[in-house]
CSV table of C-alpha atoms in Angstrom, one decimal:
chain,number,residue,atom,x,y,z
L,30,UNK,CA,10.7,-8.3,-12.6
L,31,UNK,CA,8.1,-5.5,-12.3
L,32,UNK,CA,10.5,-3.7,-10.0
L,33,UNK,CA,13.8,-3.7,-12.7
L,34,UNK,CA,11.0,-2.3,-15.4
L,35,UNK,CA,10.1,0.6,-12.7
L,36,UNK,CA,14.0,1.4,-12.1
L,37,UNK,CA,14.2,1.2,-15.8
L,38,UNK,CA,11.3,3.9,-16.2
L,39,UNK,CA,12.6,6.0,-13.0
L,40,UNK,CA,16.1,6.2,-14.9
L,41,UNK,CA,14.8,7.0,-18.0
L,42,UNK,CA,12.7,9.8,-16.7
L,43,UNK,CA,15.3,10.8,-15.1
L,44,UNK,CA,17.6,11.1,-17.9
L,45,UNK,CA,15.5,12.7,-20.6
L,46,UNK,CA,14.4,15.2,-17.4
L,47,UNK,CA,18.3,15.8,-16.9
L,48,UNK,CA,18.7,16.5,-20.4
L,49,UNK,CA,15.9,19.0,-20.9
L,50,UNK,CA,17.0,20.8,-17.8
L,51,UNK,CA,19.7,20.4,-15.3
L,52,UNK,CA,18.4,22.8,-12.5
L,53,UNK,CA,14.5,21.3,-12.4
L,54,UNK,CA,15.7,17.8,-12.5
L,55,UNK,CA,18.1,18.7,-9.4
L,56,UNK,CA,15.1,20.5,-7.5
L,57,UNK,CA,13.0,17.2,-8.3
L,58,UNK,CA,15.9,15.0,-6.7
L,59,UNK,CA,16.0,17.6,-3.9
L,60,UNK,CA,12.2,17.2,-3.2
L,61,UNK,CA,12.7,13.4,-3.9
L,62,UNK,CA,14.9,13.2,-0.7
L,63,UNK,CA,13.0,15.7,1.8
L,64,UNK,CA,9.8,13.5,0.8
L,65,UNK,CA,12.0,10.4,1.8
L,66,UNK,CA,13.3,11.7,4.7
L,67,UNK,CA,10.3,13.2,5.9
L,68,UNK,CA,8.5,9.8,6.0
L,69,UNK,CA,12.2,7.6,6.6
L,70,UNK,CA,11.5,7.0,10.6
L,71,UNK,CA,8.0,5.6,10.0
L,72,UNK,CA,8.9,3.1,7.2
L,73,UNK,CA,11.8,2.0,9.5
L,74,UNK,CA,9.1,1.9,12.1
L,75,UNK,CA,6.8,-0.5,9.9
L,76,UNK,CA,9.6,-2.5,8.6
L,77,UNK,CA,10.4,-4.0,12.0
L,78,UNK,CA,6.8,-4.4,13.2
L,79,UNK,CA,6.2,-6.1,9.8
L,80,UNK,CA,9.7,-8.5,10.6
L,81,UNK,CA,7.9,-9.5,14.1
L,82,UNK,CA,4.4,-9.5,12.9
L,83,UNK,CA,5.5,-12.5,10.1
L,84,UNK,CA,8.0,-14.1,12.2
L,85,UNK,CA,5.0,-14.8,14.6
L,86,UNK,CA,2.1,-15.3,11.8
L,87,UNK,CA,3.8,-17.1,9.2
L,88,UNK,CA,2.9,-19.5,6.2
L,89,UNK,CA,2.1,-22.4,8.9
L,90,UNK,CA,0.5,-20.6,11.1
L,91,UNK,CA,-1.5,-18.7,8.6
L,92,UNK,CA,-2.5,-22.2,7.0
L,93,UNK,CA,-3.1,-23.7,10.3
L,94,UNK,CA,-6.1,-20.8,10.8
L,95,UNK,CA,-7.6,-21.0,7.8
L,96,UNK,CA,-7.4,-24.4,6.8
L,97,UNK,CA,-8.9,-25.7,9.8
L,98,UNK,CA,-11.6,-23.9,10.0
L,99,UNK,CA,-14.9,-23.1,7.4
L,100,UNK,CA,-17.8,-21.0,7.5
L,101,UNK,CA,-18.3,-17.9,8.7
L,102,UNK,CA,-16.4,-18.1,12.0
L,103,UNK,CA,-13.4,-19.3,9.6
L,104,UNK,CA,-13.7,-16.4,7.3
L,105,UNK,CA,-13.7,-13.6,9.8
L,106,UNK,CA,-10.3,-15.2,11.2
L,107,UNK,CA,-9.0,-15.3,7.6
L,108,UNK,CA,-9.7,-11.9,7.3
L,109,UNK,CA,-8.3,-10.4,10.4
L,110,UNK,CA,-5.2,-13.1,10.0
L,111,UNK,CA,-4.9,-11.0,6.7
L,112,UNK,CA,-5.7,-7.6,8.1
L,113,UNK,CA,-2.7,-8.0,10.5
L,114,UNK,CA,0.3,-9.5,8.1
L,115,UNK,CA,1.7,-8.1,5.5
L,116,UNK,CA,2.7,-11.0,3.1
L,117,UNK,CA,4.3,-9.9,-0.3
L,118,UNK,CA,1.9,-11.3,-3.6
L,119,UNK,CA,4.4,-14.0,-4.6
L,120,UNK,CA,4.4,-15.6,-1.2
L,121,UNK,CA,1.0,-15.5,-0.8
L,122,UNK,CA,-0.6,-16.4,-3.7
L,123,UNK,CA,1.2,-19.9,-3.9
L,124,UNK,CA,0.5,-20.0,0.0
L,125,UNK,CA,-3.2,-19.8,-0.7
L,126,UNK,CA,-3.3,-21.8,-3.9
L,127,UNK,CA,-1.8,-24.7,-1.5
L,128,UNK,CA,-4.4,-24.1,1.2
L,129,UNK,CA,-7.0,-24.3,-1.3
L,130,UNK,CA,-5.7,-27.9,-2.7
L,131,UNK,CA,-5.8,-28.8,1.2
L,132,UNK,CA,-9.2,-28.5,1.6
L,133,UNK,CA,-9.4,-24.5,2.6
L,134,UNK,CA,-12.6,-23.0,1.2
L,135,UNK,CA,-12.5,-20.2,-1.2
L,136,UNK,CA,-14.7,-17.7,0.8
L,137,UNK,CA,-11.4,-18.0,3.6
L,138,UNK,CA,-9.4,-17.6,1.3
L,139,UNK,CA,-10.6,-14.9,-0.8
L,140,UNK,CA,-11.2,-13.0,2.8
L,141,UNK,CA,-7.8,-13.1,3.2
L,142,UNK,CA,-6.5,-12.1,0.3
L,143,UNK,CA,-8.5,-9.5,0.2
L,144,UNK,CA,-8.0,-8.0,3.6
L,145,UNK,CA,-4.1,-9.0,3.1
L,146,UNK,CA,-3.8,-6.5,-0.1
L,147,UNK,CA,-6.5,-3.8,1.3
L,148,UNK,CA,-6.2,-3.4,5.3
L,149,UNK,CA,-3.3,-2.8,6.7
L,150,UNK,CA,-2.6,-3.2,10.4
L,151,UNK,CA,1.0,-2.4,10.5
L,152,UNK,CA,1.0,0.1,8.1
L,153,UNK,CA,-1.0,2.5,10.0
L,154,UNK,CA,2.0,4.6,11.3
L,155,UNK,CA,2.6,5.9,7.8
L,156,UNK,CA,-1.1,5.9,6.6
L,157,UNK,CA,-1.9,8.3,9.3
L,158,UNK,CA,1.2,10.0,8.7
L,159,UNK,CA,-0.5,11.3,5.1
L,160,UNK,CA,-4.1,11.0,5.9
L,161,UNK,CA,-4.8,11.8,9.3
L,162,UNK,CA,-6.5,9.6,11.5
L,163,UNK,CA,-9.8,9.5,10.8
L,164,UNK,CA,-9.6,8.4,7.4
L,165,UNK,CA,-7.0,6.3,7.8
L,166,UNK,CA,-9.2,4.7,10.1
L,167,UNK,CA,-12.1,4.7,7.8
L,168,UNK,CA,-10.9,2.8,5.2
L,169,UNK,CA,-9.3,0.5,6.8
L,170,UNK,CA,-13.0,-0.4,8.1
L,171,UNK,CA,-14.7,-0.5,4.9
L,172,UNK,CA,-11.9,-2.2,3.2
L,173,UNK,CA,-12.0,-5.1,5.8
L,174,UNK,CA,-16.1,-5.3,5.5
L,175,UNK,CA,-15.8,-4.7,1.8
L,176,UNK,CA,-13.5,-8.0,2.3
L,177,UNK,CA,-16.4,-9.9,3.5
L,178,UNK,CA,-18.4,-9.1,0.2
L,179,UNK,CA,-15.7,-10.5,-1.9
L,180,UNK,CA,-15.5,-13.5,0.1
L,181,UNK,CA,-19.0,-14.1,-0.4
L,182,UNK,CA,-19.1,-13.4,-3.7
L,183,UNK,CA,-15.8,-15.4,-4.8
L,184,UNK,CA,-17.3,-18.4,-2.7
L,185,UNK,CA,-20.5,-18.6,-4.8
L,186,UNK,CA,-18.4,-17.9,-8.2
L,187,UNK,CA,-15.3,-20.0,-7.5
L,188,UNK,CA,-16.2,-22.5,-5.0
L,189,UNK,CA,-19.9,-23.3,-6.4
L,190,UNK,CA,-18.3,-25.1,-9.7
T,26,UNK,CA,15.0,15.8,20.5
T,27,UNK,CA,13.5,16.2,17.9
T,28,UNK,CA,14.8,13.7,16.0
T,29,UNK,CA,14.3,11.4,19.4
T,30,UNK,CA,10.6,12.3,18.9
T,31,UNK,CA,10.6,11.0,15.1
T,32,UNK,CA,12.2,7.7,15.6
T,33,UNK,CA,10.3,6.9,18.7
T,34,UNK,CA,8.2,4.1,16.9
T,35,UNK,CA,11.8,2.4,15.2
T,36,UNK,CA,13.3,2.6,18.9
T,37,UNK,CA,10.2,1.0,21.1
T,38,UNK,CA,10.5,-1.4,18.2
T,39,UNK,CA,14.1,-2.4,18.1
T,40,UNK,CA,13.8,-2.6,21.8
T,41,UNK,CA,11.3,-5.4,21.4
T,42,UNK,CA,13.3,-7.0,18.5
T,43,UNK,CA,16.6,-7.3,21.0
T,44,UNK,CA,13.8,-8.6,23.9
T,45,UNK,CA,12.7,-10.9,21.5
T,46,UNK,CA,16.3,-12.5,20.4
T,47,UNK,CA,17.2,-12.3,23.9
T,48,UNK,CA,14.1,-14.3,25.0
T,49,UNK,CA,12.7,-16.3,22.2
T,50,UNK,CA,15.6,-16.9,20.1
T,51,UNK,CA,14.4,-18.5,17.7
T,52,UNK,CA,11.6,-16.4,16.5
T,53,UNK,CA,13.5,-13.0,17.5
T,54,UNK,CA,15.7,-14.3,14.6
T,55,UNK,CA,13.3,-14.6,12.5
T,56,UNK,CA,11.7,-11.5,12.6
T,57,UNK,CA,15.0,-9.9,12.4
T,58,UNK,CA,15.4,-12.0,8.9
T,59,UNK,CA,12.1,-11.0,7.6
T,60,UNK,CA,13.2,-7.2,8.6
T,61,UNK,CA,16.0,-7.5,6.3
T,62,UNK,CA,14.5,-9.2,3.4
T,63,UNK,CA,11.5,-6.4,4.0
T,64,UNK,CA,14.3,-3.7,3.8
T,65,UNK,CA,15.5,-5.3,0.8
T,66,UNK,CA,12.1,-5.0,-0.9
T,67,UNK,CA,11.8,-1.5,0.4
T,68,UNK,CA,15.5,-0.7,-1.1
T,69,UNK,CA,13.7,-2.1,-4.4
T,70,UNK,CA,10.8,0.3,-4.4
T,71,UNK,CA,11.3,3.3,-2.6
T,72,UNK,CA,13.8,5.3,-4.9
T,73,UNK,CA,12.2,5.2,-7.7
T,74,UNK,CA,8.8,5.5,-6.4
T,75,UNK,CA,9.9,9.2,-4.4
T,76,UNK,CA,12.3,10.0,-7.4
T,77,UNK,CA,8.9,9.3,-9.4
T,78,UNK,CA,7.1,11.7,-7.6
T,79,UNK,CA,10.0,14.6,-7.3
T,80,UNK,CA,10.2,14.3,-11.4
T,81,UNK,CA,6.1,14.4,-11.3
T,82,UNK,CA,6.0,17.4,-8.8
T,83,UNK,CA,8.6,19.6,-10.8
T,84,UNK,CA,7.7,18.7,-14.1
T,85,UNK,CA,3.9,18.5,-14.3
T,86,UNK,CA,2.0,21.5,-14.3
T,87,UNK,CA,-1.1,22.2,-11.4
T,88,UNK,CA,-3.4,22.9,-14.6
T,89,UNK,CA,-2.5,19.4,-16.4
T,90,UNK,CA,-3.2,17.5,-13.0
T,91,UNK,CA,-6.7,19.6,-12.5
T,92,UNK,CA,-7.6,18.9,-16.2
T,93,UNK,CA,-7.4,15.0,-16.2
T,94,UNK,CA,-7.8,14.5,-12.1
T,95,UNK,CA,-9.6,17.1,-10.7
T,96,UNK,CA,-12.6,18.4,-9.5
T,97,UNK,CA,-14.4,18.0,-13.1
T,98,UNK,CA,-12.2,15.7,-14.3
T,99,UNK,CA,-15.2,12.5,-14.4
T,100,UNK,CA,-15.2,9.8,-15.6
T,101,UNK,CA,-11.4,10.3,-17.4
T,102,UNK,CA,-10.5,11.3,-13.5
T,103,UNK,CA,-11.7,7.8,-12.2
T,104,UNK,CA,-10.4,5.6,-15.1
T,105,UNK,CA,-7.1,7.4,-14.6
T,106,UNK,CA,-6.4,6.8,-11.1
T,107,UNK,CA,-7.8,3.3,-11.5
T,108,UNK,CA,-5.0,3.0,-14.2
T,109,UNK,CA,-2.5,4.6,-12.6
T,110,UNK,CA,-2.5,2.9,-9.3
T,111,UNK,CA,-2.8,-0.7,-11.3
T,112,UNK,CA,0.1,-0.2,-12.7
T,113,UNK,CA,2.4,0.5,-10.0
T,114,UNK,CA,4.5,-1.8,-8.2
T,115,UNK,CA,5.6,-2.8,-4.7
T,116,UNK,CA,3.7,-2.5,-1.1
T,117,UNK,CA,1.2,0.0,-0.3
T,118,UNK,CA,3.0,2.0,1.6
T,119,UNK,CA,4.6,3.3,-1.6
T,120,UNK,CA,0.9,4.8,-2.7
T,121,UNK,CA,0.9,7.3,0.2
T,122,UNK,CA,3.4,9.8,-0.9
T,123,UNK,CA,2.8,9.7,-4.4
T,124,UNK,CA,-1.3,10.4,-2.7
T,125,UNK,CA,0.1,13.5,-1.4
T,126,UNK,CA,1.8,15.1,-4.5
T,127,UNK,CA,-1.5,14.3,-6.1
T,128,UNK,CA,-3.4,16.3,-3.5
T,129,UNK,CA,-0.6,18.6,-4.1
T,130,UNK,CA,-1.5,18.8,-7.5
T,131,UNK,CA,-5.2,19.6,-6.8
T,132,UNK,CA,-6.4,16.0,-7.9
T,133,UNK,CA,-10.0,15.1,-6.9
T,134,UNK,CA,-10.0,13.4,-3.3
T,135,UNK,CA,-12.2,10.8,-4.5
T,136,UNK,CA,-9.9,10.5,-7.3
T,137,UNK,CA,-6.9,9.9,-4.9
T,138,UNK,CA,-8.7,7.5,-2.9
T,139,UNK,CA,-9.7,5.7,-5.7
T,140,UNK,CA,-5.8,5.4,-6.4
T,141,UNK,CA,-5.0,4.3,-3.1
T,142,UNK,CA,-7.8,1.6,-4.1
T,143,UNK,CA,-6.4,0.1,-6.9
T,144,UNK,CA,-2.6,0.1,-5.7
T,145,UNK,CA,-3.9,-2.0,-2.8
T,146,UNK,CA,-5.5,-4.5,-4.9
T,147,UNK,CA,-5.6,-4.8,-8.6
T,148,UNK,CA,-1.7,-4.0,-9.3
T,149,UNK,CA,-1.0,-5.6,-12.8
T,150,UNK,CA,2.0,-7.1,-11.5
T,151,UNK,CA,0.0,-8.9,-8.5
T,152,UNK,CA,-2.8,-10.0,-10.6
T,153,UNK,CA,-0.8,-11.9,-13.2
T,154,UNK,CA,0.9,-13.6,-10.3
T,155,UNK,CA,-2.7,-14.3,-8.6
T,156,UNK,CA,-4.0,-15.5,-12.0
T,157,UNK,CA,-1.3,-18.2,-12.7
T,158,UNK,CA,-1.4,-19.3,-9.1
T,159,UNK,CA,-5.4,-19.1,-7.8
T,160,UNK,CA,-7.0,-19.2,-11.3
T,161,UNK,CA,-8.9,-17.0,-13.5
T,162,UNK,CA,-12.2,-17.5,-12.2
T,163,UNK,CA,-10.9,-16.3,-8.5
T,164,UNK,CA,-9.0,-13.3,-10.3
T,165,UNK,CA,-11.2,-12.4,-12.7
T,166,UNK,CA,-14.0,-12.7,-9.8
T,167,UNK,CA,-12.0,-10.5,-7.4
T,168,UNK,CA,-11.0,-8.2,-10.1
T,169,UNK,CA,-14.6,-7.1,-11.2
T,170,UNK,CA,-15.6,-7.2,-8.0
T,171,UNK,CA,-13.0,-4.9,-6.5
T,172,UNK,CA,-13.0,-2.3,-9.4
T,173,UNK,CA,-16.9,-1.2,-8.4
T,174,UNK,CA,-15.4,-2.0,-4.7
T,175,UNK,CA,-12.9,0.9,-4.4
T,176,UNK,CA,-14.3,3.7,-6.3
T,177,UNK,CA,-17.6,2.9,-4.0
T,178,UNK,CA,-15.2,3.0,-0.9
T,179,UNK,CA,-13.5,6.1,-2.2
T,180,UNK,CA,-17.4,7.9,-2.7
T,181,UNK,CA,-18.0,7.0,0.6
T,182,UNK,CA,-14.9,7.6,2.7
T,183,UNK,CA,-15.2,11.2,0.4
T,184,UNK,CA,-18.9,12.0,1.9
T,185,UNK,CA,-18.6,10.8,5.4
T,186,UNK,CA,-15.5,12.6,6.0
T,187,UNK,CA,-15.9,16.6,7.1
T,188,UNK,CA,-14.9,19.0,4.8
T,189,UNK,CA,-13.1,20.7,7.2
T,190,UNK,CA,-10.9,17.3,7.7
T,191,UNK,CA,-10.7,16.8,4.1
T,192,UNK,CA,-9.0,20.2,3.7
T,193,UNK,CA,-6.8,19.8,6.8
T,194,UNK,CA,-5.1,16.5,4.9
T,195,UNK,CA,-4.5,18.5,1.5
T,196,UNK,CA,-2.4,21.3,3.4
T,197,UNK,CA,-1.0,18.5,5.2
T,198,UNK,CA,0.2,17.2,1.9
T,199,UNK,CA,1.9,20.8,0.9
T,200,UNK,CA,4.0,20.0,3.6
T,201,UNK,CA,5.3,16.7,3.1
């Protein structure tokens, strides 16, 4: 759904752009493409290391990690599990809602989601691509030990009722 | 060549990808399935998200962008980037170029960072979807807790990087 509303916004733009000048909304198509094309071989790239990445870590295997194991030991594999995939929202969230009525603790799974939405693994060819190594680097550090901080914190909130 | 050079990370992978149909059938399948529906999803995002940000690049001014996300932009700076990369849509991968007209733009590095942040993980979208399914307690709990989360991450990243490196990404971005 929020895709259609974004096409719906881009076209709009678009239009009312068109309207108020034909030559600037050409030059913004034009820049549109070179951007595209510029970053076109990575995404492929990404795409097909995504593809084999999920064929191999999928919803059962994901589950069988963290539902099996708890504490600490079980959270650091529910983050890097989530570090490495990239699972869209609407699989996940329904995938980690049935965990959670399995037995699965919160801290794993707020770990994962966490690092699933924050880190990414497979995404590093175009993150480095725009920001360099280093900080690409960086952040995906303290956004996979900022993980473990959520987990903690969602485990006393959510799991402690 | 050139263009050898640029696709060398799609060819070593559709290289595995046949390997893997020709040796584990089954899962080489698979992942060329999830490639599709993944290039579906990327069909679904990607033009508007670049036609987005050739529109934002022609249309609004250096100044405006300094004014509300630069340098002395504050407080508006941070609450803006926060909003702006909540309310987007699709896979992280879509933040980065948009990142780099920003820098283009002369917004605050923090500021971009801070957008990278909340793309990642507080998308409107997402969190409506994580609400119904996980609860409010877990997405209200992961909400507040990320919001403080990112724009500390983005101070930091901003402060431990050299200024020298910090400069090299923003020509980097005049480029792309």
């Amino acid at each position: 759904m929020s895709n259609y509303l974004l096409y719906l916004i881009t076209i709009l733009l678009l239009i009312v752009s068109f309207y108020k000048d034909k030559q600037k909304t050409k030059k913004a198509l034009k820049k549109a493409w070179k951007a595209f094309e510029n970053i076109l071989p990575e995404f492929l790239g990404v795409i097909m290391l995504v593809g084999m990445v999920l064929a191999v870590f999928n919803a059962e295997f994901v589950s069988r990690i963290i539902g099996t194991q708890s504490g600490w030991f079980g959270v650091i594999l529910a983050a890097v599990v989530g570090a490495i995939t990239l699972i869209p929202g609407f699989v996940a969230f329904p995938t980690a809602a049935m965990l959670l009525e399995s037995g699965a603790g919160y801290m794993q799974i707020a770990a994962f989601i966490s690092t699933l939405m924050m880190v990414g693994v497979v995404t590093y060819p175009v993150e480095i691509k725009y920001f360099g190594k280093s900080l690409t680097i960086a952040r995906n550090i303290l956004a996979f030990l900022f993980s473990f901080i959520v987990a903690y914190l969602i485990g006393k909130v959510a799991g402690g009722m | 060549m050139n263009l050898l050079k640029r696709y060398k990370l799609f060819l070593m992978t559709a290289v595995i990808m046949v390997i893997m149909i020709i040796f584990a059938r089954d899962t080489g399948i698979k992942a060329l399935n999830i490639t599709g529906y993944s290039l579906k999803e990327m069909a679904l995002v990607i033009p508007p998200v670049f036609i987005l940000l050739g529109l934002l690049d022609i249309w609004v001014p250096r100044e405006t962008m300094v004014k509300y996300m630069g340098e002395k932009s504050g407080l508006k700076g941070i609450i803006l980037a926060i909003l702006l990369g909540s309310a987007a849509a699709g896979p992280l991968y879509g933040a980065f170029p948009i990142a780099a007209v920003f820098m283009k733009k002369g917004v605050k590095f923090t500021n971009v960072l801070i957008f990278i942040g909340a793309w990642s993980t507080t998308k409107i979208p997402m969190f409506l979807f994580e609400l119904s399914s996980l609860g409010s307690t877990f997405a209200l709990t992961r909400l507040c807790i990320d919001i403080p989360g990112i724009i500390l991450i983005a101070y930091i990243l901003s402060s431990y990087l050299p200024e020298e490196e910090v400069k090299k990404i923003y020509k980097n971005a005049e480029i792309l």
